[in-house]
CSV table of C-alpha atoms in Angstrom, one decimal:
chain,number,residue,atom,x,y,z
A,25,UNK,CA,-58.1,119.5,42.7
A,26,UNK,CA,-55.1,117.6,44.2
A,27,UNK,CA,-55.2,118.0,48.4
A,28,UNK,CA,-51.7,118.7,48.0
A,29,UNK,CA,-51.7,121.3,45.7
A,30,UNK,CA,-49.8,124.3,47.8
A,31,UNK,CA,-51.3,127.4,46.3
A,32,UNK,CA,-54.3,128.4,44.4
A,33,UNK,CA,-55.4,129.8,40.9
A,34,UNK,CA,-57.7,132.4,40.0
A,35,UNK,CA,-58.5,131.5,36.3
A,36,UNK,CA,-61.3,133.7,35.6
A,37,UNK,CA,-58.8,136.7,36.3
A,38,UNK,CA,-55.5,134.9,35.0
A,39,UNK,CA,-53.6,135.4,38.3
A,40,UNK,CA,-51.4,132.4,38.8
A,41,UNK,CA,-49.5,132.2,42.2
A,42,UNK,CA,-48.4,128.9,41.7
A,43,UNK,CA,-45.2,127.0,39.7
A,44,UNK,CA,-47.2,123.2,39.8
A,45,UNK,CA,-48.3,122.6,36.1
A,46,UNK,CA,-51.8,124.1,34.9
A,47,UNK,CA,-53.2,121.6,33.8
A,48,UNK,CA,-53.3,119.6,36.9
A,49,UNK,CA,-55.5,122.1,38.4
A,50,UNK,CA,-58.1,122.8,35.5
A,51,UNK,CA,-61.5,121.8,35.2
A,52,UNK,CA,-62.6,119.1,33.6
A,53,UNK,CA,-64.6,121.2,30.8
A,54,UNK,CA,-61.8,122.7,29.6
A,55,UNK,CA,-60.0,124.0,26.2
A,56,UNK,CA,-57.2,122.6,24.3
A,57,UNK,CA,-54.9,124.2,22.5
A,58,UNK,CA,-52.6,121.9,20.1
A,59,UNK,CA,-48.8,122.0,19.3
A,60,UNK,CA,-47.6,120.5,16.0
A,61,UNK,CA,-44.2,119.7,16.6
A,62,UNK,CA,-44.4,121.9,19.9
A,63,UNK,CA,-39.9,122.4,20.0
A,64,UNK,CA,-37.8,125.1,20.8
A,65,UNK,CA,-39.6,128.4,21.7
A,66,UNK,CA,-42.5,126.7,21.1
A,67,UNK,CA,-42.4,125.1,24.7
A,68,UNK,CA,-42.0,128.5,26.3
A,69,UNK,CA,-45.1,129.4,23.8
A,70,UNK,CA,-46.9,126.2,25.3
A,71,UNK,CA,-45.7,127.5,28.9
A,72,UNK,CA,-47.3,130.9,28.2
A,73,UNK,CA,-51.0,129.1,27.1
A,74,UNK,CA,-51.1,127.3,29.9
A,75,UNK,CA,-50.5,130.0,32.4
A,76,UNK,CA,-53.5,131.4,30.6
A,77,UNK,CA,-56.1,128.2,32.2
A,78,UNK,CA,-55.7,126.1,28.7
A,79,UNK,CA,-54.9,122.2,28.3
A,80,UNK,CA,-52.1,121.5,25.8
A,81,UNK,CA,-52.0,119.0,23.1
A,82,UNK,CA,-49.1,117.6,21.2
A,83,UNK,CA,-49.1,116.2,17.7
A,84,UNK,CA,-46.0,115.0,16.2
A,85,UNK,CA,-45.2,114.5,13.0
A,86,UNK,CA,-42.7,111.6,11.6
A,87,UNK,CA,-39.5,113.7,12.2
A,88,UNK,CA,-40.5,113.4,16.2
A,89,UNK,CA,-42.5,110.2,16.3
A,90,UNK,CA,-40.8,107.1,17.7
A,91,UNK,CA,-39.7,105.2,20.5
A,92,UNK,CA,-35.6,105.8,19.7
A,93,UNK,CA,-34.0,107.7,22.9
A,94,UNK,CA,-33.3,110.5,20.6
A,95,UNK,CA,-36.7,111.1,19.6
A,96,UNK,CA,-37.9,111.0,23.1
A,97,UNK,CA,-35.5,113.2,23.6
A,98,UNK,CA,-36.7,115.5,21.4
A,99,UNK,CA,-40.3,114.9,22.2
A,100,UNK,CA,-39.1,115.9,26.0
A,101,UNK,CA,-40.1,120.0,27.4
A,102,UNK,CA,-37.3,119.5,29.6
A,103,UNK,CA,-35.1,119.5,26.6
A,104,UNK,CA,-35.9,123.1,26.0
A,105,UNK,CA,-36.1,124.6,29.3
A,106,UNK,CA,-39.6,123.6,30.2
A,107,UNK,CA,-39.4,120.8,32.4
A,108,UNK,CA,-42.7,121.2,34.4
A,109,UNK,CA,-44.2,121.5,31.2
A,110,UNK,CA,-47.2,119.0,30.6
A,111,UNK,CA,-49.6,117.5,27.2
A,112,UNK,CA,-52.9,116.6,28.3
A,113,UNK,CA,-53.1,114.7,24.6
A,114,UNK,CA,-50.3,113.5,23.1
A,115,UNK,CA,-50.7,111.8,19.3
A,116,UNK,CA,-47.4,110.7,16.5
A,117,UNK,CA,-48.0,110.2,13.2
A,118,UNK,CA,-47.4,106.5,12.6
A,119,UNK,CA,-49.0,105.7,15.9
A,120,UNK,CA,-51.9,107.4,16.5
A,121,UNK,CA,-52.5,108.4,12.8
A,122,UNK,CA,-51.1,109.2,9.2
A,123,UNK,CA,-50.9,111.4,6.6
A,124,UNK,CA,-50.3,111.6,3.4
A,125,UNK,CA,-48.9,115.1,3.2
A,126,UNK,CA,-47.3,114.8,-1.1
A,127,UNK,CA,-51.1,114.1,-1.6
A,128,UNK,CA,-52.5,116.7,1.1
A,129,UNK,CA,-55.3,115.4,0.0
A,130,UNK,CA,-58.8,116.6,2.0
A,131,UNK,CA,-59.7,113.3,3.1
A,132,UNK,CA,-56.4,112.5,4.5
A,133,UNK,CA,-56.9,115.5,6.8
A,134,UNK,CA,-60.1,114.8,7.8
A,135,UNK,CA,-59.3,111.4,8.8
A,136,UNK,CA,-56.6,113.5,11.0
A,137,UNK,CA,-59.1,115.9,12.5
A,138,UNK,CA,-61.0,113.0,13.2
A,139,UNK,CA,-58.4,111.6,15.5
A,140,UNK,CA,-57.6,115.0,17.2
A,141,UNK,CA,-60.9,115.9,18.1
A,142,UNK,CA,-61.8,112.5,19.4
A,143,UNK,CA,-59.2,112.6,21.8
A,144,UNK,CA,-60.1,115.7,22.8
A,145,UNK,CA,-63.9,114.8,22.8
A,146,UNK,CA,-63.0,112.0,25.1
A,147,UNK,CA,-60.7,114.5,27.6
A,148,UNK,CA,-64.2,116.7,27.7
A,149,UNK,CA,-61.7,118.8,25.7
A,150,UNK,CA,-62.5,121.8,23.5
A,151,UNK,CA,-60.5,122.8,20.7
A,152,UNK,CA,-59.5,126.4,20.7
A,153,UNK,CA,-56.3,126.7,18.7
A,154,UNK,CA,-53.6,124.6,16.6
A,155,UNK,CA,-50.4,125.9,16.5
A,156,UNK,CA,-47.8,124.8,14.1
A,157,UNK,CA,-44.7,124.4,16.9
A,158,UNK,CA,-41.7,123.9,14.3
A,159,UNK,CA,-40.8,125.7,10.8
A,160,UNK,CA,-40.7,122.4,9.8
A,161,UNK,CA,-43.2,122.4,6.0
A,162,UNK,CA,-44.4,119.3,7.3
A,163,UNK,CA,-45.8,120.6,10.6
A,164,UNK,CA,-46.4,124.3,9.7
A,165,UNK,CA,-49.0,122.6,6.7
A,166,UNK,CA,-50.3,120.4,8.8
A,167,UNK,CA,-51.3,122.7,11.2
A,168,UNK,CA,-52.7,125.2,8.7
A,169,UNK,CA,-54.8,122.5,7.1
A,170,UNK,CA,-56.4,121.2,10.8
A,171,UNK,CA,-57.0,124.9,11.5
A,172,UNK,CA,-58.2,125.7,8.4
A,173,UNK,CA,-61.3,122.5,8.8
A,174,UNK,CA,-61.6,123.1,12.3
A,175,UNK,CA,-62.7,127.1,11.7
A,176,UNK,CA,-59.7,128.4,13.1
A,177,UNK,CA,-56.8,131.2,12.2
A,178,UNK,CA,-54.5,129.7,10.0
A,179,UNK,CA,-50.7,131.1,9.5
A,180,UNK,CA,-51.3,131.5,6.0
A,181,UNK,CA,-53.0,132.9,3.5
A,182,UNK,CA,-52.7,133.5,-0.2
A,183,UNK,CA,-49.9,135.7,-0.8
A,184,UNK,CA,-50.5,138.7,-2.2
A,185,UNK,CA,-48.1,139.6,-4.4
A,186,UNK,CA,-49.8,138.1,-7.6
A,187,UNK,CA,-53.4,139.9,-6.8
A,188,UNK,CA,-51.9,143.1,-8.0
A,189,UNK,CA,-48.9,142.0,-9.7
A,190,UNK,CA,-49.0,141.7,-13.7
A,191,UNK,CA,-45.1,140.5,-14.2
A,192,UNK,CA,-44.1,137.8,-16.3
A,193,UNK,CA,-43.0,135.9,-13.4
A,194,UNK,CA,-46.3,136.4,-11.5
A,195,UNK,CA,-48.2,135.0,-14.4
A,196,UNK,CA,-46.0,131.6,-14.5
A,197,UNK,CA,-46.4,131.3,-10.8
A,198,UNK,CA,-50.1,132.3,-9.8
A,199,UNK,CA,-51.0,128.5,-11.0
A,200,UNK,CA,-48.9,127.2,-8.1
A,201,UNK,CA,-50.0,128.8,-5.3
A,202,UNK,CA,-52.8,128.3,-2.6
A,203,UNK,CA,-56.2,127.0,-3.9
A,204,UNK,CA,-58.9,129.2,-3.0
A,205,UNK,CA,-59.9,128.5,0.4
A,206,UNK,CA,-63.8,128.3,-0.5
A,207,UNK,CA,-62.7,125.0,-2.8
A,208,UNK,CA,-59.9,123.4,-0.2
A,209,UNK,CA,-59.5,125.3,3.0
A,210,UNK,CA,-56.1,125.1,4.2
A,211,UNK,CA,-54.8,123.0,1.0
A,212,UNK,CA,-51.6,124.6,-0.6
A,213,UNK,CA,-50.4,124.3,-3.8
A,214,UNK,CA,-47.0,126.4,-2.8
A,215,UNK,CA,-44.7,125.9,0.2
A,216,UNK,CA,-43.8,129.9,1.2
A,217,UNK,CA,-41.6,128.6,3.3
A,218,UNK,CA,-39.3,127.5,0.5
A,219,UNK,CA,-36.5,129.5,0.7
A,220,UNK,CA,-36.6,130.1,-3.3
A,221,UNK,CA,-39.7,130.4,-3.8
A,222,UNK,CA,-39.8,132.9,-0.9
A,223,UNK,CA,-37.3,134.6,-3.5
A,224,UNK,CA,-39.8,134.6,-6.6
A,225,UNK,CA,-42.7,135.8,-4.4
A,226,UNK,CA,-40.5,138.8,-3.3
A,227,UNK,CA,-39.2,139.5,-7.1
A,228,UNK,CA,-43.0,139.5,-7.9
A,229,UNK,CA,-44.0,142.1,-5.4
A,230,UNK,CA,-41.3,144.5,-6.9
A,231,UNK,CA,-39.3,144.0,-3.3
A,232,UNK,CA,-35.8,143.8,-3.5
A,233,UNK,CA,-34.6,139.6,-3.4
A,234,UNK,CA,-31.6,138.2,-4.0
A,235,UNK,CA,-30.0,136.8,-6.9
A,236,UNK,CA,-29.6,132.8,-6.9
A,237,UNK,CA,-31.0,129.7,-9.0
A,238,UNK,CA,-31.9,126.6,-7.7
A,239,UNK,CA,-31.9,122.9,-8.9
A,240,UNK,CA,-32.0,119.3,-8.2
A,241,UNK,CA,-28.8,118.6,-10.3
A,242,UNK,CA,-25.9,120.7,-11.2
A,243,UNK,CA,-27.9,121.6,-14.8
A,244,UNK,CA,-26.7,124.6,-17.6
A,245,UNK,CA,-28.7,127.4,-15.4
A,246,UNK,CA,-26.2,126.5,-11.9
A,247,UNK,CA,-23.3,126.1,-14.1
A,248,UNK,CA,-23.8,129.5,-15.9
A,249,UNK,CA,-24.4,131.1,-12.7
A,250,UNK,CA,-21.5,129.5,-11.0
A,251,UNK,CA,-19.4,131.0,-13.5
A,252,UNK,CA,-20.4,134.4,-14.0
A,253,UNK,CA,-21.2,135.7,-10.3
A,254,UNK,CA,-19.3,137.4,-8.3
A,255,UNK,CA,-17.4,135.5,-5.8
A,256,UNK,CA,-18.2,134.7,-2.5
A,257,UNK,CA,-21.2,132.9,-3.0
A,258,UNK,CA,-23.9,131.2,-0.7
A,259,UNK,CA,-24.5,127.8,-1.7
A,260,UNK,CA,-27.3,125.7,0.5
A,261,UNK,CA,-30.7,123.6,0.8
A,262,UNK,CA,-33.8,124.9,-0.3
A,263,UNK,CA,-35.1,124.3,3.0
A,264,UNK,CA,-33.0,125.5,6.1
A,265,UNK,CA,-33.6,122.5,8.4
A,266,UNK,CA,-31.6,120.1,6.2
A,267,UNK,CA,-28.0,122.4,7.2
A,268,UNK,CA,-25.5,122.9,5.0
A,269,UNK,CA,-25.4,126.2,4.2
A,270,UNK,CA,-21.6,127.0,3.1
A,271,UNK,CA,-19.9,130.6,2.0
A,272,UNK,CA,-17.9,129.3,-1.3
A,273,UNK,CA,-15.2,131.5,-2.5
A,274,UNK,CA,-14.3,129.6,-5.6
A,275,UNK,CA,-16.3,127.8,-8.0
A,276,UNK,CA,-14.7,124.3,-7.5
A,277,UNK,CA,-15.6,125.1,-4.0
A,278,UNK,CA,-19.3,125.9,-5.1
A,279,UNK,CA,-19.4,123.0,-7.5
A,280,UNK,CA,-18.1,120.6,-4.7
A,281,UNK,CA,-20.7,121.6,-1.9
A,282,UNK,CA,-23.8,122.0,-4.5
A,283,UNK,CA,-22.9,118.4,-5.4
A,284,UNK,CA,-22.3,117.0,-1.6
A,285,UNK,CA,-25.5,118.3,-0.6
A,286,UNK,CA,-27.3,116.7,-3.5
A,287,UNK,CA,-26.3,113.8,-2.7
A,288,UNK,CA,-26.6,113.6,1.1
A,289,UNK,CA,-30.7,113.5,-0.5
A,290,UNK,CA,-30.2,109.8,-0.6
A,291,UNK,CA,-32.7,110.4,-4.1
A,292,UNK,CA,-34.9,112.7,-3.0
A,293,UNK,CA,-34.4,115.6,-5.2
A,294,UNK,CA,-32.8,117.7,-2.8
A,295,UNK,CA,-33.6,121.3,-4.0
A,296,UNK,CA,-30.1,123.4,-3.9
A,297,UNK,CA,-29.5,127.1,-4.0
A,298,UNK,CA,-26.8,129.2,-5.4
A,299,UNK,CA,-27.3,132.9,-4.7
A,300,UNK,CA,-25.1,136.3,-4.1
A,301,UNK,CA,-23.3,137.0,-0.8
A,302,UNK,CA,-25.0,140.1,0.4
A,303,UNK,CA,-22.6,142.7,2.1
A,304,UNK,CA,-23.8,144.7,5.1
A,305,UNK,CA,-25.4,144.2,8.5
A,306,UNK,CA,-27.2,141.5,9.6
A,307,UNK,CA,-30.5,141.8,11.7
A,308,UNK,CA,-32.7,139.3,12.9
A,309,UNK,CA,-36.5,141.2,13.0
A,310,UNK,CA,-39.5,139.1,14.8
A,311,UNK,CA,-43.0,139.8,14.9
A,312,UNK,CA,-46.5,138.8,15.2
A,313,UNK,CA,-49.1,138.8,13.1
A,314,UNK,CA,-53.0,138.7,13.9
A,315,UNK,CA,-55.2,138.9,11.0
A,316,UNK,CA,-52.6,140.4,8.9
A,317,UNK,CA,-52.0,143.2,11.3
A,318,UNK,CA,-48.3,143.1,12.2
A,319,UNK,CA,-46.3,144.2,15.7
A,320,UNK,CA,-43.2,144.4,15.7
A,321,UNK,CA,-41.8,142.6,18.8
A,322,UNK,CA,-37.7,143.0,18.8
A,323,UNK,CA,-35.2,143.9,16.5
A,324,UNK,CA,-31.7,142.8,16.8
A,325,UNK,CA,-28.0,142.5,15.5
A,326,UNK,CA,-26.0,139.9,15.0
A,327,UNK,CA,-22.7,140.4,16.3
A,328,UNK,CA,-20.3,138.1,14.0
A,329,UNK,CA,-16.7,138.2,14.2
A,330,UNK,CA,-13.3,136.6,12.8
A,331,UNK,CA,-12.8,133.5,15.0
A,332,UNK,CA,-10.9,130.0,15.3
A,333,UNK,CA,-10.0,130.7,11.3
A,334,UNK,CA,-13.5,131.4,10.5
A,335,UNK,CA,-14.9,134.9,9.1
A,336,UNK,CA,-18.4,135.7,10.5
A,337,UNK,CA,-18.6,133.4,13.7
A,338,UNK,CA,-21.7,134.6,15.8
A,339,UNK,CA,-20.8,136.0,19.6
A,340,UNK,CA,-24.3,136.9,20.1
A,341,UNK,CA,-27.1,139.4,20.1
A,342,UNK,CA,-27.0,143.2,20.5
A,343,UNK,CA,-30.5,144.7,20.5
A,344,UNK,CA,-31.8,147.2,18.2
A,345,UNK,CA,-33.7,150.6,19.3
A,346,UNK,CA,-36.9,150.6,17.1
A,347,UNK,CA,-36.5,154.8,16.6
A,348,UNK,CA,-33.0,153.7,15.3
A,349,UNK,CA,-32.1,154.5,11.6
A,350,UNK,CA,-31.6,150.5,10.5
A,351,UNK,CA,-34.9,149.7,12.3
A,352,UNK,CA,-36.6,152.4,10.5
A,353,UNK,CA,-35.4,151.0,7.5
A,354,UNK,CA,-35.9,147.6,7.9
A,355,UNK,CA,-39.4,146.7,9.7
A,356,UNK,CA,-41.1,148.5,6.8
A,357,UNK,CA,-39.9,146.2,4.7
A,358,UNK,CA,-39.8,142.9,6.6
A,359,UNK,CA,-43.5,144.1,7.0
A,360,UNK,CA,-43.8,144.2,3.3
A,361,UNK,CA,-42.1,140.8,3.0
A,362,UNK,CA,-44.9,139.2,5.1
A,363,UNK,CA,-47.6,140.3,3.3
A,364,UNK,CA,-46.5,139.2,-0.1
A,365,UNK,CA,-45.9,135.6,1.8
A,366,UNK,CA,-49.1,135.9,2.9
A,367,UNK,CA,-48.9,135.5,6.6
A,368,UNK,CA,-51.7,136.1,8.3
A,369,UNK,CA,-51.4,134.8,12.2
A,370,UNK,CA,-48.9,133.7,14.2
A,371,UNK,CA,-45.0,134.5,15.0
A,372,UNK,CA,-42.2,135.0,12.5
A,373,UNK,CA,-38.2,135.5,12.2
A,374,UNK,CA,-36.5,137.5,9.6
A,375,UNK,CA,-33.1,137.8,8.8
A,376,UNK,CA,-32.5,140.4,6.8
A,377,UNK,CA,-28.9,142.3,5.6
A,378,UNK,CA,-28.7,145.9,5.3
A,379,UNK,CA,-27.0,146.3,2.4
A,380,UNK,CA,-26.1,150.1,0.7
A,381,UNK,CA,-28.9,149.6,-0.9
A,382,UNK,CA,-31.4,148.9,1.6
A,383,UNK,CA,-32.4,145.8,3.3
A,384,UNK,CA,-32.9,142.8,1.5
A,385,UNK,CA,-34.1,139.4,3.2
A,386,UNK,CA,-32.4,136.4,3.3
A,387,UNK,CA,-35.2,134.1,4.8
A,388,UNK,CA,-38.2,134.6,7.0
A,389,UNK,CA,-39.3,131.9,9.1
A,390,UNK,CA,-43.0,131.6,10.0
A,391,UNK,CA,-42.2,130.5,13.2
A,392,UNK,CA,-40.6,132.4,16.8
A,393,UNK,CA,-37.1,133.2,17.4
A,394,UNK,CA,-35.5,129.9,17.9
A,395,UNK,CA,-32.6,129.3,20.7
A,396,UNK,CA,-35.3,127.6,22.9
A,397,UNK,CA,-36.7,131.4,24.0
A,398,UNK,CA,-33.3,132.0,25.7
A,399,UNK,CA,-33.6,135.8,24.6
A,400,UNK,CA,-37.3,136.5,26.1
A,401,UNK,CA,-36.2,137.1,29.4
A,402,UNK,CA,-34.1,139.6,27.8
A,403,UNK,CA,-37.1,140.8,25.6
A,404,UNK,CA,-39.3,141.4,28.1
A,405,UNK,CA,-37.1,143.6,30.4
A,406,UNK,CA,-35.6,145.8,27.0
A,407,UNK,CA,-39.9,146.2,26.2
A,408,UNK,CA,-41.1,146.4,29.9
A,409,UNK,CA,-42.7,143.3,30.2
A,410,UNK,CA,-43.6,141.4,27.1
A,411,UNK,CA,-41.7,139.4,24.4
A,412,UNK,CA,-42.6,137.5,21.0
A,413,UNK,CA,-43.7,134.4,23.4
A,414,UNK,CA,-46.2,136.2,24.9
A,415,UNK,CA,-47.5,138.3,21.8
A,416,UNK,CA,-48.0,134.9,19.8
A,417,UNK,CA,-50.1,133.8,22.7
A,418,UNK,CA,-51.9,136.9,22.4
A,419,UNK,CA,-52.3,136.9,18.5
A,420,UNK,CA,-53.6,133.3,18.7
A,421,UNK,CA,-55.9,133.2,22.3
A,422,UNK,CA,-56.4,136.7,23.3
A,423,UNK,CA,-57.3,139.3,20.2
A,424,UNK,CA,-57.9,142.2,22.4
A,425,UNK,CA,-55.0,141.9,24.7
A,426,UNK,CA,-52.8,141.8,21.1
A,427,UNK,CA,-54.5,145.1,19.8
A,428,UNK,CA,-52.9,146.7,23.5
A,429,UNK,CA,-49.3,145.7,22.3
A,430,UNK,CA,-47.2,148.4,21.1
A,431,UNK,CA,-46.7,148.7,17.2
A,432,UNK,CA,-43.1,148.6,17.7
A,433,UNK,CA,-41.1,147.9,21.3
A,434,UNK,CA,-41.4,151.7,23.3
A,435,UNK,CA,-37.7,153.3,22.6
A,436,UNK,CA,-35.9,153.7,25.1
A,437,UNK,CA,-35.5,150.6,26.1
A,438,UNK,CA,-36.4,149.8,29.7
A,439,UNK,CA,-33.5,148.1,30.3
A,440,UNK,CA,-30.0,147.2,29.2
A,441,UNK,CA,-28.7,144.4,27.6
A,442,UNK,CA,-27.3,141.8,25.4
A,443,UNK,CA,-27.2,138.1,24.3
A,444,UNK,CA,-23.7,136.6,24.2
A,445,UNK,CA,-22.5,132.8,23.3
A,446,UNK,CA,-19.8,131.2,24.5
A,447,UNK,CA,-17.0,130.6,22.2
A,448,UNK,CA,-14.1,128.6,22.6
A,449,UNK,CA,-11.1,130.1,21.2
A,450,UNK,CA,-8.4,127.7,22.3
A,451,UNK,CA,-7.6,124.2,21.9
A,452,UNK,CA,-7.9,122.2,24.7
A,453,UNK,CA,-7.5,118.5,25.8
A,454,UNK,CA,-9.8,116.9,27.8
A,455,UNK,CA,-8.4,113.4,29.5
């Protein structure tokens, strides 16, 4: 241990008295816990493991890897808040190894695991978790598969909307999703985190989805729908992290952005919805899953007003009692949404809009609230002491502290507050 270290830590009880990174003062036989794409929340997540005595690890995938100041930027804890924050192992894709992730073929991620656990072999490192730190597909399946070889909880499973589901459109589809795991473990055949095919697996699971098609090309099936729905529509990317998601209130308006977004794909088949504008309330529900057992860990509302010319323009967060009427309405079926997704482990975000009808999801992301975790200090003072940061440590490291967490957050709140952003309403000039 350092001689200059100030304070000391107690790891067999978890009682940390000091703000100087863990992992200077571990062990040298010690666990490792690795990030894939550890950004955003996921550095607070990283903060929270390493409070709890582990080493972390960060693997980056292609979208991170790099020497440009931007992607060091982006590489950088600081950037999110964590600035004392420290990898014991750090590996990029490109660098340290590759992968061939259209292929995802076994070999490819054994060649990967390879690389991973010699590094850690060589730290006296033990691998105890790997944590997908991004939505990204690339980084969320990447994680899975390493996981998955390594013997440890994956984010995913097989979803289970087609085990019990006879439709039509279950029968096209059960082809395309996860091969079993006693054949590839951790191999998928279908991306849930597509936000169409998210769609189809709710449609299959007789849950209420929305209404959209989706192409590479502005074919008969977007034209016909672009003519006969009812105006606005949503137009965006299949995926949310390309942007571009635009309310279109006329169908030369829909045709226009449908087409500027396949092309910003430079030829690579950018995947483009075209759905219904749901009408109601929006809510944001997280939670965390371990095992498939789900705990709800905030619900909140967006508040969105008319601003600067714009419609719905967000001026923050309000929080959401969980004995409320739209709570009671909506974790039901969020929960219902993550089963036929087939998550499994790990953190998640829905948004959701309560409609007349009942709430009806727009995406779920198998990830934690993003915003860099600026809402947890929030969280934990509305629940008395926890947020989703610290239940996704749980779900992943701790099992038994996880079954203590509340099914829902207690109601009352402890506290009293809300998240708000700040808006500039005026035009100003800066010399």
């Amino acid at each position: 241990m350092p001689s200059n270290h100030p304070k000391s830590i107690n790891i067999n009880n978890m009682h940390y008295t000091t703000t100087t990174p863990v992992q200077a003062t571990l062990p040298p036989h010690a666990t490792l816990v690795v990030l894939v794409d550890p950004i955003s929340t996921t550095c607070r997540i990283a903060q929270e493991i390493s409070k709890r005595g582990h080493h972390l690890g960060a693997l980056w995938t292609k979208r991170y890897a790099g020497d440009s100041p931007e992607q060091r930027e982006k590489r950088s804890p600081s950037k999110y808040g964590c600035s004392g924050l420290r990898y014991k192992v750090e590996l990029q894709e490109g660098r340290d190894l590759t992968w061939d992730d259209a292929a995802n073929s076994d070999e490819s991620i054994e060649i990967i695991m390879a690389v991973v656990k010699e590094a850690s072999r060589s730290r006296n490192l033990h691998i105890v978790g790997c944590i997908p730190g991004s939505g990204l597909t690339r980084a969320s399946r990447l994680a899975d598969a390493l996981s998955a070889k390594l013997g440890l909880s994956t984010c995913l499973a097989a979803p289970s909307s087609y085990s019990a589901c006879s439709s039509p459109i279950s029968a096209v589809l059960l082809p395309l999703l996860f091969l079993a795991a006693s054949e590839s473990p951790g191999k998928m055949m279908m991306d849930v985190r597509n936000k169409k095919t998210q769609q189809n697996l709710l449609k299959a699971a007789g849950l209420r989805s929305i209404r959209q098609v989706c192409a590479t090309s502005l074919n008969t099936s977007i034209t016909h729908f672009l003519e006969n729905e009812k105006y606005p529509i949503v137009v965006k990317p299949a995926y949310k992290s390309q942007g571009g998601i635009k309310l279109c209130r006329t169908k030369s308006e829909a045709t226009d952005h449908f087409l500027d977004l396949i092309s910003s794909g430079s030829g690579n088949n950018v995947e483009v919805i075209c759905q219904e504008y749901l009408r109601g309330t929006e809510l944001i529900v997280d939670h965390v899953t371990h095992h498939s057992k789900h705990k709800t860990c905030m619900v909140w509302k967006y508040d969105k007003r008319p601003a600067n010319g714009e419609r719905g323009v967000y001026f923050g967060m309000i929080p959401v009692e969980s004995n409320s009427h739209e709570a009671s309405l909506v974790i039901p079926y969020v929960r219902h949404c993550l089963e036929a997704l087939g998550v499994q482990n790990g953190p998640s975000h829905a948004e959701c809009i309560l409609t007349a009808g009942g709430p009806v999801l727009v995406e779920l992301n198998i990830r934690a609230h993003g915003g860099d975790g600026s809402w947890s200090h929030l969280a934990k003072a509305l629940t008395g002491g926890y947020s989703q940061i610290e239940a996704s440590v749980d779900a992943w490291l701790d099992p038994e502290a996880f079954d203590q967490l509340p099914d829902v957050p207690r109601s009352p709140f402890q506290a009293h507050g809300l998240q708000g952003k700040r808006l500039v309403c005026s035009r100003t000039f800066l010399n």
